[in-house]
Coordinates of C-alpha atoms and ligand atoms in Angstrom, one line a residue:
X266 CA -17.5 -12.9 -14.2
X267 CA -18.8 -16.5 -14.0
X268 CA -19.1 -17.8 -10.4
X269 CA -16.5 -19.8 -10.7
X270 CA -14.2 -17.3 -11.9
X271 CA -14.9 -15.3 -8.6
X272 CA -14.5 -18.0 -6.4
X273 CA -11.4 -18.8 -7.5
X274 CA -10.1 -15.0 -7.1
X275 CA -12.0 -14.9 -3.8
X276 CA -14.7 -12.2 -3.3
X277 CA -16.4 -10.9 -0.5
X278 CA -19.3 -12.6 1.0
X279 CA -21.7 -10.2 1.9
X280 CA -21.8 -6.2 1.9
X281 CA -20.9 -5.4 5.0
X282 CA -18.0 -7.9 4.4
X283 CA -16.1 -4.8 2.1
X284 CA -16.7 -2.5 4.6
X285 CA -15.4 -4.0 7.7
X286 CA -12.6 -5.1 5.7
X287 CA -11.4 -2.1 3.6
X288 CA -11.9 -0.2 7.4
X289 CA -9.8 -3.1 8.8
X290 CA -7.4 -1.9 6.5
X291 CA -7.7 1.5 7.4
X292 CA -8.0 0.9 10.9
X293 CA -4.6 0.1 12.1
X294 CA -1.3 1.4 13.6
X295 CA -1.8 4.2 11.7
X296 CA -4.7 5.4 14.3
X297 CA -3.7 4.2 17.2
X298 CA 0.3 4.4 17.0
X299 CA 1.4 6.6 14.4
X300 CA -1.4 9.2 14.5
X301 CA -0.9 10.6 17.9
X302 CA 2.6 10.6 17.9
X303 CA 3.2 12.5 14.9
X304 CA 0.7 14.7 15.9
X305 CA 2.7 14.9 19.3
X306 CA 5.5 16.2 17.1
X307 CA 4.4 18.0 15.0
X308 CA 2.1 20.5 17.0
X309 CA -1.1 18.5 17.9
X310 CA -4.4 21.4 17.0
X311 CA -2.6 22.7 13.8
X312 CA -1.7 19.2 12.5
X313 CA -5.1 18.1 13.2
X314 CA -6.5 20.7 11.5
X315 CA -4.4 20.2 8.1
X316 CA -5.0 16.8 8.2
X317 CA -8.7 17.2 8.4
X318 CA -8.9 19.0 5.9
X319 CA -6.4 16.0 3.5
X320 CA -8.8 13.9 4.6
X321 CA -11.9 15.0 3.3
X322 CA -10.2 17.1 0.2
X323 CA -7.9 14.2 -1.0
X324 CA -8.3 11.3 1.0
X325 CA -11.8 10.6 0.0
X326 CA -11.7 11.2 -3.4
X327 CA -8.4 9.3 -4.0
X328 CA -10.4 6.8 -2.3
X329 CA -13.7 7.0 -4.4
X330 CA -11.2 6.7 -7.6
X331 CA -9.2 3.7 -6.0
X332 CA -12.7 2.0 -5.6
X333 CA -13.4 2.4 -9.5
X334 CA -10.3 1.3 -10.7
X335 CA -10.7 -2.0 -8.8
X336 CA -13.9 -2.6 -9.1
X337 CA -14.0 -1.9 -13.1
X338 CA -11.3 -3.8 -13.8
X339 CA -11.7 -6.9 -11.1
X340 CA -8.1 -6.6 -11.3
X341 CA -5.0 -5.6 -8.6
X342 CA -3.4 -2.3 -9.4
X343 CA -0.5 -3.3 -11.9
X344 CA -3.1 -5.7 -13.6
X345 CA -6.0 -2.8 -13.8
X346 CA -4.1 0.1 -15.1
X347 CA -2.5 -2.2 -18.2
X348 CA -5.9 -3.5 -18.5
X349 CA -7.6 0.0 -18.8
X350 CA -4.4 1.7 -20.8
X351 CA -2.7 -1.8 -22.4
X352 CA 0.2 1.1 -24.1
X353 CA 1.3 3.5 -21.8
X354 CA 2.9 3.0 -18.6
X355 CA 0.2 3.8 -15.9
X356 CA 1.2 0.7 -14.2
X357 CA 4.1 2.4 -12.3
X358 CA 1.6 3.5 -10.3
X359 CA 1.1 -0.4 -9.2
X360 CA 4.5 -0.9 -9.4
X361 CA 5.4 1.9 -6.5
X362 CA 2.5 0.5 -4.4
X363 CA 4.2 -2.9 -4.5
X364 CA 7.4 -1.0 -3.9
X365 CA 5.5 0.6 -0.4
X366 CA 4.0 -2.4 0.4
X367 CA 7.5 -3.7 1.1
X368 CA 8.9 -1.0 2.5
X369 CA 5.5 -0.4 4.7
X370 CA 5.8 -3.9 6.0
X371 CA 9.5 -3.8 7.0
X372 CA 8.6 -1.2 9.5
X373 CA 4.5 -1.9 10.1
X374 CA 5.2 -5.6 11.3
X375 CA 8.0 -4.5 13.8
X376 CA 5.7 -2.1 15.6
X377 CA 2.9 -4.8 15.4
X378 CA 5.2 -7.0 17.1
X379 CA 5.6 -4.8 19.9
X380 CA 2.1 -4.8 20.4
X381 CA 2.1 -8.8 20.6
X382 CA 4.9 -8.2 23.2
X383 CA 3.2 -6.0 25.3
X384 CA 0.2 -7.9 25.5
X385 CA 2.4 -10.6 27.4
X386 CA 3.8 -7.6 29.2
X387 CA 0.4 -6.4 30.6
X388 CA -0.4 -9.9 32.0
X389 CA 3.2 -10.7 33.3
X390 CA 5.5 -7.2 33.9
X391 CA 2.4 -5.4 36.0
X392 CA 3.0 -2.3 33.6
X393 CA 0.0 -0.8 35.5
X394 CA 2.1 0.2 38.3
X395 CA 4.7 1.3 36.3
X396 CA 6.1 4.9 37.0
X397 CA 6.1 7.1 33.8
X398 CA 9.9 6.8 33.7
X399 CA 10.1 3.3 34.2
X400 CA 7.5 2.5 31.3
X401 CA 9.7 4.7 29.1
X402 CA 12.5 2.5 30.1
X403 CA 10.8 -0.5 29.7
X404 CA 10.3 0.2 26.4
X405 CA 13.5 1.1 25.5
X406 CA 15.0 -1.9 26.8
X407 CA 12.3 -4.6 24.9
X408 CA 13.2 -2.5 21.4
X409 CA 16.8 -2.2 22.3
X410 CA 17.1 -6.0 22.6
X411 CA 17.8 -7.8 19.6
X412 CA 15.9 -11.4 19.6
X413 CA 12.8 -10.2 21.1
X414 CA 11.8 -7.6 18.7
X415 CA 13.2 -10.2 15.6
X416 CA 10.8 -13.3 17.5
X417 CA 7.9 -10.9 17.4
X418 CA 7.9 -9.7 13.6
X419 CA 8.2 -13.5 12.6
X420 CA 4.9 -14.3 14.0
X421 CA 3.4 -11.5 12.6
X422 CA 4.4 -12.5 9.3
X423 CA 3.6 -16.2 10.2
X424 CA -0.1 -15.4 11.6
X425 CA -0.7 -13.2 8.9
X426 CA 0.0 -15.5 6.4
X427 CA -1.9 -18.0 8.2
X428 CA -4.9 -16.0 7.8
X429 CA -4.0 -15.0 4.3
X430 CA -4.4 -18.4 3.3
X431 CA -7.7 -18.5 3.7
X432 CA -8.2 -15.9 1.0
X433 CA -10.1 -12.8 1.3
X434 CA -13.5 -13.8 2.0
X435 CA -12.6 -16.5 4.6
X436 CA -9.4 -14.6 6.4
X437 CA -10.0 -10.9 5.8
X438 CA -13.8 -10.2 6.1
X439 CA -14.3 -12.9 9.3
X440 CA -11.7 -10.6 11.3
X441 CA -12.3 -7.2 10.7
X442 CA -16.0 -7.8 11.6
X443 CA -15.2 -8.9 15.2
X444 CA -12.5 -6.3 16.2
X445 CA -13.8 -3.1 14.9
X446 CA -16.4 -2.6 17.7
X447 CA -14.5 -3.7 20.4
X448 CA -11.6 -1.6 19.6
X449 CA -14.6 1.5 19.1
X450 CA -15.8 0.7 22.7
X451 CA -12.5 0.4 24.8
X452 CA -10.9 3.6 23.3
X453 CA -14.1 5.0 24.6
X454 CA -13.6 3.9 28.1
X455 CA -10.2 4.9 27.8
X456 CA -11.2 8.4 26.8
X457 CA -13.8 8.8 30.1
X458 CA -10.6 7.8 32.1
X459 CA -8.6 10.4 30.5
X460 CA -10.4 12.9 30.7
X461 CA -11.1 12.7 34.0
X462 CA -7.3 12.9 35.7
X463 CA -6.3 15.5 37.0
X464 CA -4.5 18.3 34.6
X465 CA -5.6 16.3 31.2
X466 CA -7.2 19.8 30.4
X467 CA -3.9 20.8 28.8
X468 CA -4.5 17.7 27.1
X469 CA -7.5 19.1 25.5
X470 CA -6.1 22.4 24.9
X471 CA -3.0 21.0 22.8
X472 CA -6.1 18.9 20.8
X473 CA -8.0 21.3 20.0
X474 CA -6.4 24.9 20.4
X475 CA -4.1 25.4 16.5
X476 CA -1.0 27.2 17.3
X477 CA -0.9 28.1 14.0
X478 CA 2.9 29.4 14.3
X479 CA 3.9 25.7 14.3
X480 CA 3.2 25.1 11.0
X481 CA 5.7 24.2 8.7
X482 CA 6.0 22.9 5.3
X483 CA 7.1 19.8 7.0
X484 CA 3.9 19.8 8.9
X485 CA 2.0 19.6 5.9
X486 CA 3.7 17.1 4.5
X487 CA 3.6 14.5 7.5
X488 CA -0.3 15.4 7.7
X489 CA -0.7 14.7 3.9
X490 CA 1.3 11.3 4.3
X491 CA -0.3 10.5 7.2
X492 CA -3.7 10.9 6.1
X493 CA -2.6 8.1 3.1
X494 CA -0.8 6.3 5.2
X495 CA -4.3 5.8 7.2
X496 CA -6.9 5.5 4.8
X497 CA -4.5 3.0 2.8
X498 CA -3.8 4.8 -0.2
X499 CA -2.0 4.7 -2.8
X500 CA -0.2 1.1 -2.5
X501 CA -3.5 -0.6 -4.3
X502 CA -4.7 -1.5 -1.6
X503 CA -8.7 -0.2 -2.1
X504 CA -8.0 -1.2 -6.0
X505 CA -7.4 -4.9 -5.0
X506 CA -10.1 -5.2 -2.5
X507 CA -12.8 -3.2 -4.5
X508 CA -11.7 -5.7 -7.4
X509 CA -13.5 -8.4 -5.5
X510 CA -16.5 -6.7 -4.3
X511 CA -19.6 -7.0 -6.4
X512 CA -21.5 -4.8 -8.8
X513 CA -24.4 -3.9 -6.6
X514 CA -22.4 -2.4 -3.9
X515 CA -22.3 1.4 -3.2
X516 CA -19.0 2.1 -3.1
X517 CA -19.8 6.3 -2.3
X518 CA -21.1 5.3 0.8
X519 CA -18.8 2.7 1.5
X520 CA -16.2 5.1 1.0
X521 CA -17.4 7.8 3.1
X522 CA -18.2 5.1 6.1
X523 CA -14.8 3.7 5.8
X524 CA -13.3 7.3 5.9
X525 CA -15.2 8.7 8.5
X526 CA -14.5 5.4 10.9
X527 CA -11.0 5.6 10.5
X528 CA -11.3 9.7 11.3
X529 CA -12.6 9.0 14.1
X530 CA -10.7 6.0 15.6
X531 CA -7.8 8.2 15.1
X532 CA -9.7 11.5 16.9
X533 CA -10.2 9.2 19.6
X534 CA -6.9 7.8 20.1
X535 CA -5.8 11.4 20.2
X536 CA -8.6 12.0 22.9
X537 CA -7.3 9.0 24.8
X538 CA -3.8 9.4 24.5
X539 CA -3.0 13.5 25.2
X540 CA -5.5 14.4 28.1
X541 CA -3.2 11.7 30.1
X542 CA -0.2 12.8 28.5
X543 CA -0.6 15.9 30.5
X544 CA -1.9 14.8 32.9
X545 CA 0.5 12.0 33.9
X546 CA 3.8 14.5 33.3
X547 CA 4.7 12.7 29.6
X548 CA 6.1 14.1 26.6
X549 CA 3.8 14.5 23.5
X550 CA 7.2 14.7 21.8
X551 CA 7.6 11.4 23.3
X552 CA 7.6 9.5 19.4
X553 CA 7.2 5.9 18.7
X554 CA 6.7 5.0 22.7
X555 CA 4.1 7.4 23.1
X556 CA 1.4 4.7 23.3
X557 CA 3.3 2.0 24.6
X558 CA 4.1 4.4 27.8
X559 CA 1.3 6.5 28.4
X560 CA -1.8 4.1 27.9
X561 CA -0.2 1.8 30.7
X562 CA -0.4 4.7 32.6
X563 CA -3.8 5.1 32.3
X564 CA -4.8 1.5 32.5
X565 CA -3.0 2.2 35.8
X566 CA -5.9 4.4 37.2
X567 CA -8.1 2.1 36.5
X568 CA -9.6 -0.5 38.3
X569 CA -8.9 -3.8 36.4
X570 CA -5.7 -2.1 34.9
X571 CA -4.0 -5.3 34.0
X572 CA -7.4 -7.1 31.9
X573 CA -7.6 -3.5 30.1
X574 CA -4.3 -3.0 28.9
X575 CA -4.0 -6.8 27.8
X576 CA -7.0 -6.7 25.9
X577 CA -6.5 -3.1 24.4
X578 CA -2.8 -4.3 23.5
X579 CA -4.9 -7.6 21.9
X580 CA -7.2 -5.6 20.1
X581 CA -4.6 -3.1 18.7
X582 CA -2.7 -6.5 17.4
X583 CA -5.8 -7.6 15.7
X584 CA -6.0 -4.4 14.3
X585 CA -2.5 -4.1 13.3
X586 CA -3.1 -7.5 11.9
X587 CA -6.2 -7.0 9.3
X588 CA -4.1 -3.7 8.0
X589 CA -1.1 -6.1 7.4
X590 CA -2.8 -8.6 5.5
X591 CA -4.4 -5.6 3.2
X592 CA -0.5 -4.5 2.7
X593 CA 0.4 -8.2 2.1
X594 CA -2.3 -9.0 -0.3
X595 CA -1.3 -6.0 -2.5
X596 CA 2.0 -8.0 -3.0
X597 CA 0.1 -11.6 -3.2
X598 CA -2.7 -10.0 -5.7
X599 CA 0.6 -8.8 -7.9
X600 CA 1.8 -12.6 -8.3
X601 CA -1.6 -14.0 -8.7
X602 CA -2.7 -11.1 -11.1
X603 CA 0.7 -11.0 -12.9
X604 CA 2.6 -13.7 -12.7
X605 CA -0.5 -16.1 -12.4
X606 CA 1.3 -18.1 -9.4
X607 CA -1.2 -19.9 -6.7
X608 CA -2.2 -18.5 -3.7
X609 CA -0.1 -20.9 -1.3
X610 CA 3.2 -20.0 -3.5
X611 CA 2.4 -16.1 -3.1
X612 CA 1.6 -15.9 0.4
X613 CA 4.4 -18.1 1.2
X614 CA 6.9 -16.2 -0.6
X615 CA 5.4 -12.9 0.2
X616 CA 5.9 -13.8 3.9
X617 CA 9.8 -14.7 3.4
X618 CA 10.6 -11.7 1.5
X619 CA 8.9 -9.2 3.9
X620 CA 10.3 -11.2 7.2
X621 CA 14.2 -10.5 5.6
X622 CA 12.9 -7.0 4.4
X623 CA 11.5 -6.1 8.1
X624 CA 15.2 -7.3 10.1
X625 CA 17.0 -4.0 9.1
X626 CA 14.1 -2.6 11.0
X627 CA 14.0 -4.5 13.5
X628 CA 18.1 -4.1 14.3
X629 CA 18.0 -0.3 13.5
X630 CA 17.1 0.6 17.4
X631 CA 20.1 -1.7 18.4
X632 CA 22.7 -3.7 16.4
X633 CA 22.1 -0.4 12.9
X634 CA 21.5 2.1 15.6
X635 CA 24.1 4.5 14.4
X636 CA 23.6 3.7 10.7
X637 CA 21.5 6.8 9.4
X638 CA 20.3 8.0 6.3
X639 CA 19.3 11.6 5.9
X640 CA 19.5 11.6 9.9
X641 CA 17.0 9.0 10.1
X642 CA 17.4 5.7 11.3
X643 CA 16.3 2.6 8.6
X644 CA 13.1 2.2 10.3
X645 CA 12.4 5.7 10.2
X646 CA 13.3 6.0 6.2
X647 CA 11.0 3.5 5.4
X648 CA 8.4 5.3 6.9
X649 CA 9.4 8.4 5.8
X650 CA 9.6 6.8 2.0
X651 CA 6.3 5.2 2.3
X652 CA 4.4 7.4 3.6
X653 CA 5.8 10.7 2.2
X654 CA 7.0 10.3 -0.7
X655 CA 5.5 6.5 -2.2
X656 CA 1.6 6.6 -1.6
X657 CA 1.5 10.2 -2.0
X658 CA 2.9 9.5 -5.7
X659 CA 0.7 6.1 -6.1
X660 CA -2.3 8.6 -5.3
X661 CA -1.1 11.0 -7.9
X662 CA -1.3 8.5 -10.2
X663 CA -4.7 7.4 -9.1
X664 CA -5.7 11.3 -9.8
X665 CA -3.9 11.6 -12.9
X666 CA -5.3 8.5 -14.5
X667 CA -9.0 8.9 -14.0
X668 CA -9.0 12.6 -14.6
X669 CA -7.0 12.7 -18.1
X670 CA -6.7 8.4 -19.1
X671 CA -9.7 6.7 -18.3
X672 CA -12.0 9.2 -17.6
X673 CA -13.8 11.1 -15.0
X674 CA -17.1 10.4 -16.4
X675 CA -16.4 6.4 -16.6
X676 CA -15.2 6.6 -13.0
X677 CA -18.5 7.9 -12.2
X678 CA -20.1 5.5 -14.0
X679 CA -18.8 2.3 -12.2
X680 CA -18.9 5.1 -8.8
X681 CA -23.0 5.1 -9.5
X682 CA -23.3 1.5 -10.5
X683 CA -24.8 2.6 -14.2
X684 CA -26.2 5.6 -12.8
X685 CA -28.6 4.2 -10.2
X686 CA -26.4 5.4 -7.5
X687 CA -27.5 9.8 -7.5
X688 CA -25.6 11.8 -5.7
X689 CA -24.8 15.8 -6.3
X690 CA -21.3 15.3 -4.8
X691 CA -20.4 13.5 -7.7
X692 CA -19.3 16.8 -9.8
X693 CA -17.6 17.9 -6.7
X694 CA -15.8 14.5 -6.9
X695 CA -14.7 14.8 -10.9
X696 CA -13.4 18.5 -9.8
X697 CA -11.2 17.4 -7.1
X698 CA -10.0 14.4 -8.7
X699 CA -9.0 16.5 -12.4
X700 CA -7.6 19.5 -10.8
X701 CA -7.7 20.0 -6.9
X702 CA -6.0 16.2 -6.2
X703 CA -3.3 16.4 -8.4
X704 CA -2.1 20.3 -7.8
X705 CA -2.1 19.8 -4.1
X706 CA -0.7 16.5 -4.0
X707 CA 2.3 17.3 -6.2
X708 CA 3.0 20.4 -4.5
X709 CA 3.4 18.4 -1.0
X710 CA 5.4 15.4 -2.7
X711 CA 7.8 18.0 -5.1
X712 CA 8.4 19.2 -1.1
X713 CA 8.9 16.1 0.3
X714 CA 11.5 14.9 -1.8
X715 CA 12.8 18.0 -1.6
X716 CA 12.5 19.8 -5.3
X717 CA 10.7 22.5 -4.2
X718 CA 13.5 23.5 -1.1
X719 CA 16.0 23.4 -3.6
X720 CA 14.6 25.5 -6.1
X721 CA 13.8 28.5 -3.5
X722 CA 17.1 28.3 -2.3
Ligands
PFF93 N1 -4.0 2.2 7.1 C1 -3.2 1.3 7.9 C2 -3.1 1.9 9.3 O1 -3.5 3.0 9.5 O2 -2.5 1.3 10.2 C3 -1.8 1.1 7.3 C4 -1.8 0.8 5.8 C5 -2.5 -0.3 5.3 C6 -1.2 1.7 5.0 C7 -2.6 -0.5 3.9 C8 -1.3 1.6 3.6 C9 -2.0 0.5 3.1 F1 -2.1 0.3 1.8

């Protein structure tokens, strides 16, 4: 690609540009917010344990493949399966990624926006000395209210887009870089604090002791979707950035860094969030507002309570935002790639579409509170969609179409940059991805939509 050509798609500056901003993807909500609350759900130990185990059999490989694909093809996902397989319809794997881009965002940016809220909350309500109940309330009332939560998803579409418009290597790279380590270092302190109440041992206990009774097929899927949901796979998302990362790059290590920080940025919110849990008298059942209401808390019995929690709320929206932009530039790569519209017109119509798509959200906890779908609210089905049942399917894809299309061998080739790149685990890799991948993950998605129920019944 001349240097022209890559300028004008946008590429990333420098090395350690990809990483931080393929783990400022990763590194998101989905650590922080949704990790320890559907682990609170659905068992803590066990869940852990299963998802573990998605992680490093599925997660990393879909990843390694996602990473190919983009980087071979210096295309977004629609545009690099028709330009590997120009006659057969691998590109529904982009398509569905598009499809949970949207439906990711309509939920993603309304939980984002409570974040921005509550950093405003930590310097002005005094949350720190905030009894457990009355944080619960508190919370209930801000996403209960109608403008509020509506105010605070608009400027999350509006910043992100404002940092979208700088492109990849201006917006994306500058930001992840910044926020990563800060975010590292305060869960860390927030951890020490933890730990050290009184009764967070039961916190530990629930962490790291599997009741392995409490597994159900339903367990296995919400680990299996969560771990996609937090490495960012199967919406495009790795394809499109790897598509503008250069040649020399070793995407196996980038891969393995990027999935082992996001591991652990989710291990630690666990760390941070139970022990208090516990040992404040919350719920781990306590869903969405788990760490809206028990962090507080623990800023609470700290000294400089207030600075914490308004900077950890700050950092968390920073982080929220960099994995936003990665979902909106999926859709933004499409019309650029596809429809060969500029980058003002994408990003400005991406941001419209996904602020109408995110106000059912947004009203489902007040004004739609009683319209449910399969018993779930329309915030919750998005999720549930998304995570379950979309980027599960976009990684099948991923699986199916380097193990039998394109090739395990080529995969490798672009994986090893020509072969200079040696590693043993590459075998291991071509295994999981032609036979171990797909089994697994079609198993868990034939149960999440619900084929598999019916047919034992
Ligand atoms: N991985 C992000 C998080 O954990 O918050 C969310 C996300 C970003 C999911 C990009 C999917 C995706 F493609």
């Amino acid at each position: 690609m001349s240097k022209n050509n890559l300028q004008k798609r946008g590429a990333f500056v420098s090395r350690i540009g990809f990483i931080f901003a393929a783990a400022g993807s990763a590194i998101g909500l989905g650590n922080i917010w949704r990790f320890p609350y559907i682990a609170g759900e659905n068992g803590g130990a066990a869940f852990i344990l299963i998802y573990l185990v998605c992680i490093a059999l599925i997660g990393l490989p879909v990843m390694l493949a996602a990473f190919s694909i983009g980087r071979n093809t210096k295309k977004s996902a629609i545009t690099a399966y028709k330009k590997l397989s120009p006659d057969k319809p691998w590109f529904i794997g982009g398509v569905s990624g598009v499809v949970a881009a949207i439906f990711t965002m309509s939920f993603y940016s309304i939980v984002a926006g409570w974040t921005f809220s509550y950093i405003f909350k930590s310097i002005f309500a005094n949350l720190t000395v905030m009894s457990p109940d009355q944080l619960g309330n508190l919370f209930v009332s801000h996403i209960s209210g109608v403008w509020s939560p509506i105010f605070w998803h608009l400027a999350v579409i509006v910043i992100s887009c404002l940092i979208l418009f700088g492109g990849v290597k201006e917006g994306i790279e500058k930001w992840s870089k910044i926020l990563m380590p800060a975010l590292f270092i305060l869960l860390v302190v927030l951890v020490a604090r933890g730990l050290t109440l009184e009764g967070s041992w039961e916190g530990i206990k629930f962490l790291l002791y599997p009741d392995f009774t409490k597994i159900t097929v339903e367990t296995i899927v919400m680990a299996f979707g969560q771990a996609f949901f937090s490495l960012s796979l199967g919406m495009g998302t790795m394809i499109t950035y790897a598509s503008y990362v250069s040649k020399s790059e070793n995407l196996p290590k980038t891969a393995l860094m990027v999935t082992a920080m996001d591991t652990g940025i989710a291990l630690l919110a666990g760390f941070a969030i139970f022990p208090a849990v516990f040992a404040l008298g919350f719920e781990p059942t306590g869903g969405s507002s788990l760490v809206f209401s028990v962090l507080p808390a623990v800023f609470g019995q700290m000294p400089l309570g207030s600075f914490f929690s308004t900077l950890f709320f700050l950092l968390l929206g920073i982080a929220a935002l960099t994995s936003a932009i990665s979902i909106m530039e999926v859709i933004i790569a499409y019309f650029v790639d596809e429809h060969h519209w500029g980058r003002k017109k994408s990003v400005i119509l991406t941001g419209i579409a996904l602020f109408l798509a995110g106000l059912p959200s947004a009203l489902s906890m007040n004004v739609l509170k009683d319209y449910t779908w399969f018993g779930k609210t329309f915030f919750d089905l998005m999720d549930y969609m998304a995570s379950n049942i979309l980027l599960p399917f976009g990684g099948l894809v991923i699986a199916l179409f380097v193990g039998y299309q394109w090739g395990v061998d080529k995969s490798i080739d672009e994986l090893s940059n020509g072969g200079t790149v040696k590693s043993s685990l590459f075998k291991t890799y071509g295994f999981i991805i032609k036979y171990v991948a797909p089994a697994l993950i079609l198993l868990v998605f034939l149960n999440a939509i619900g084929i598999l129920n019916m047919l034992w019944k």
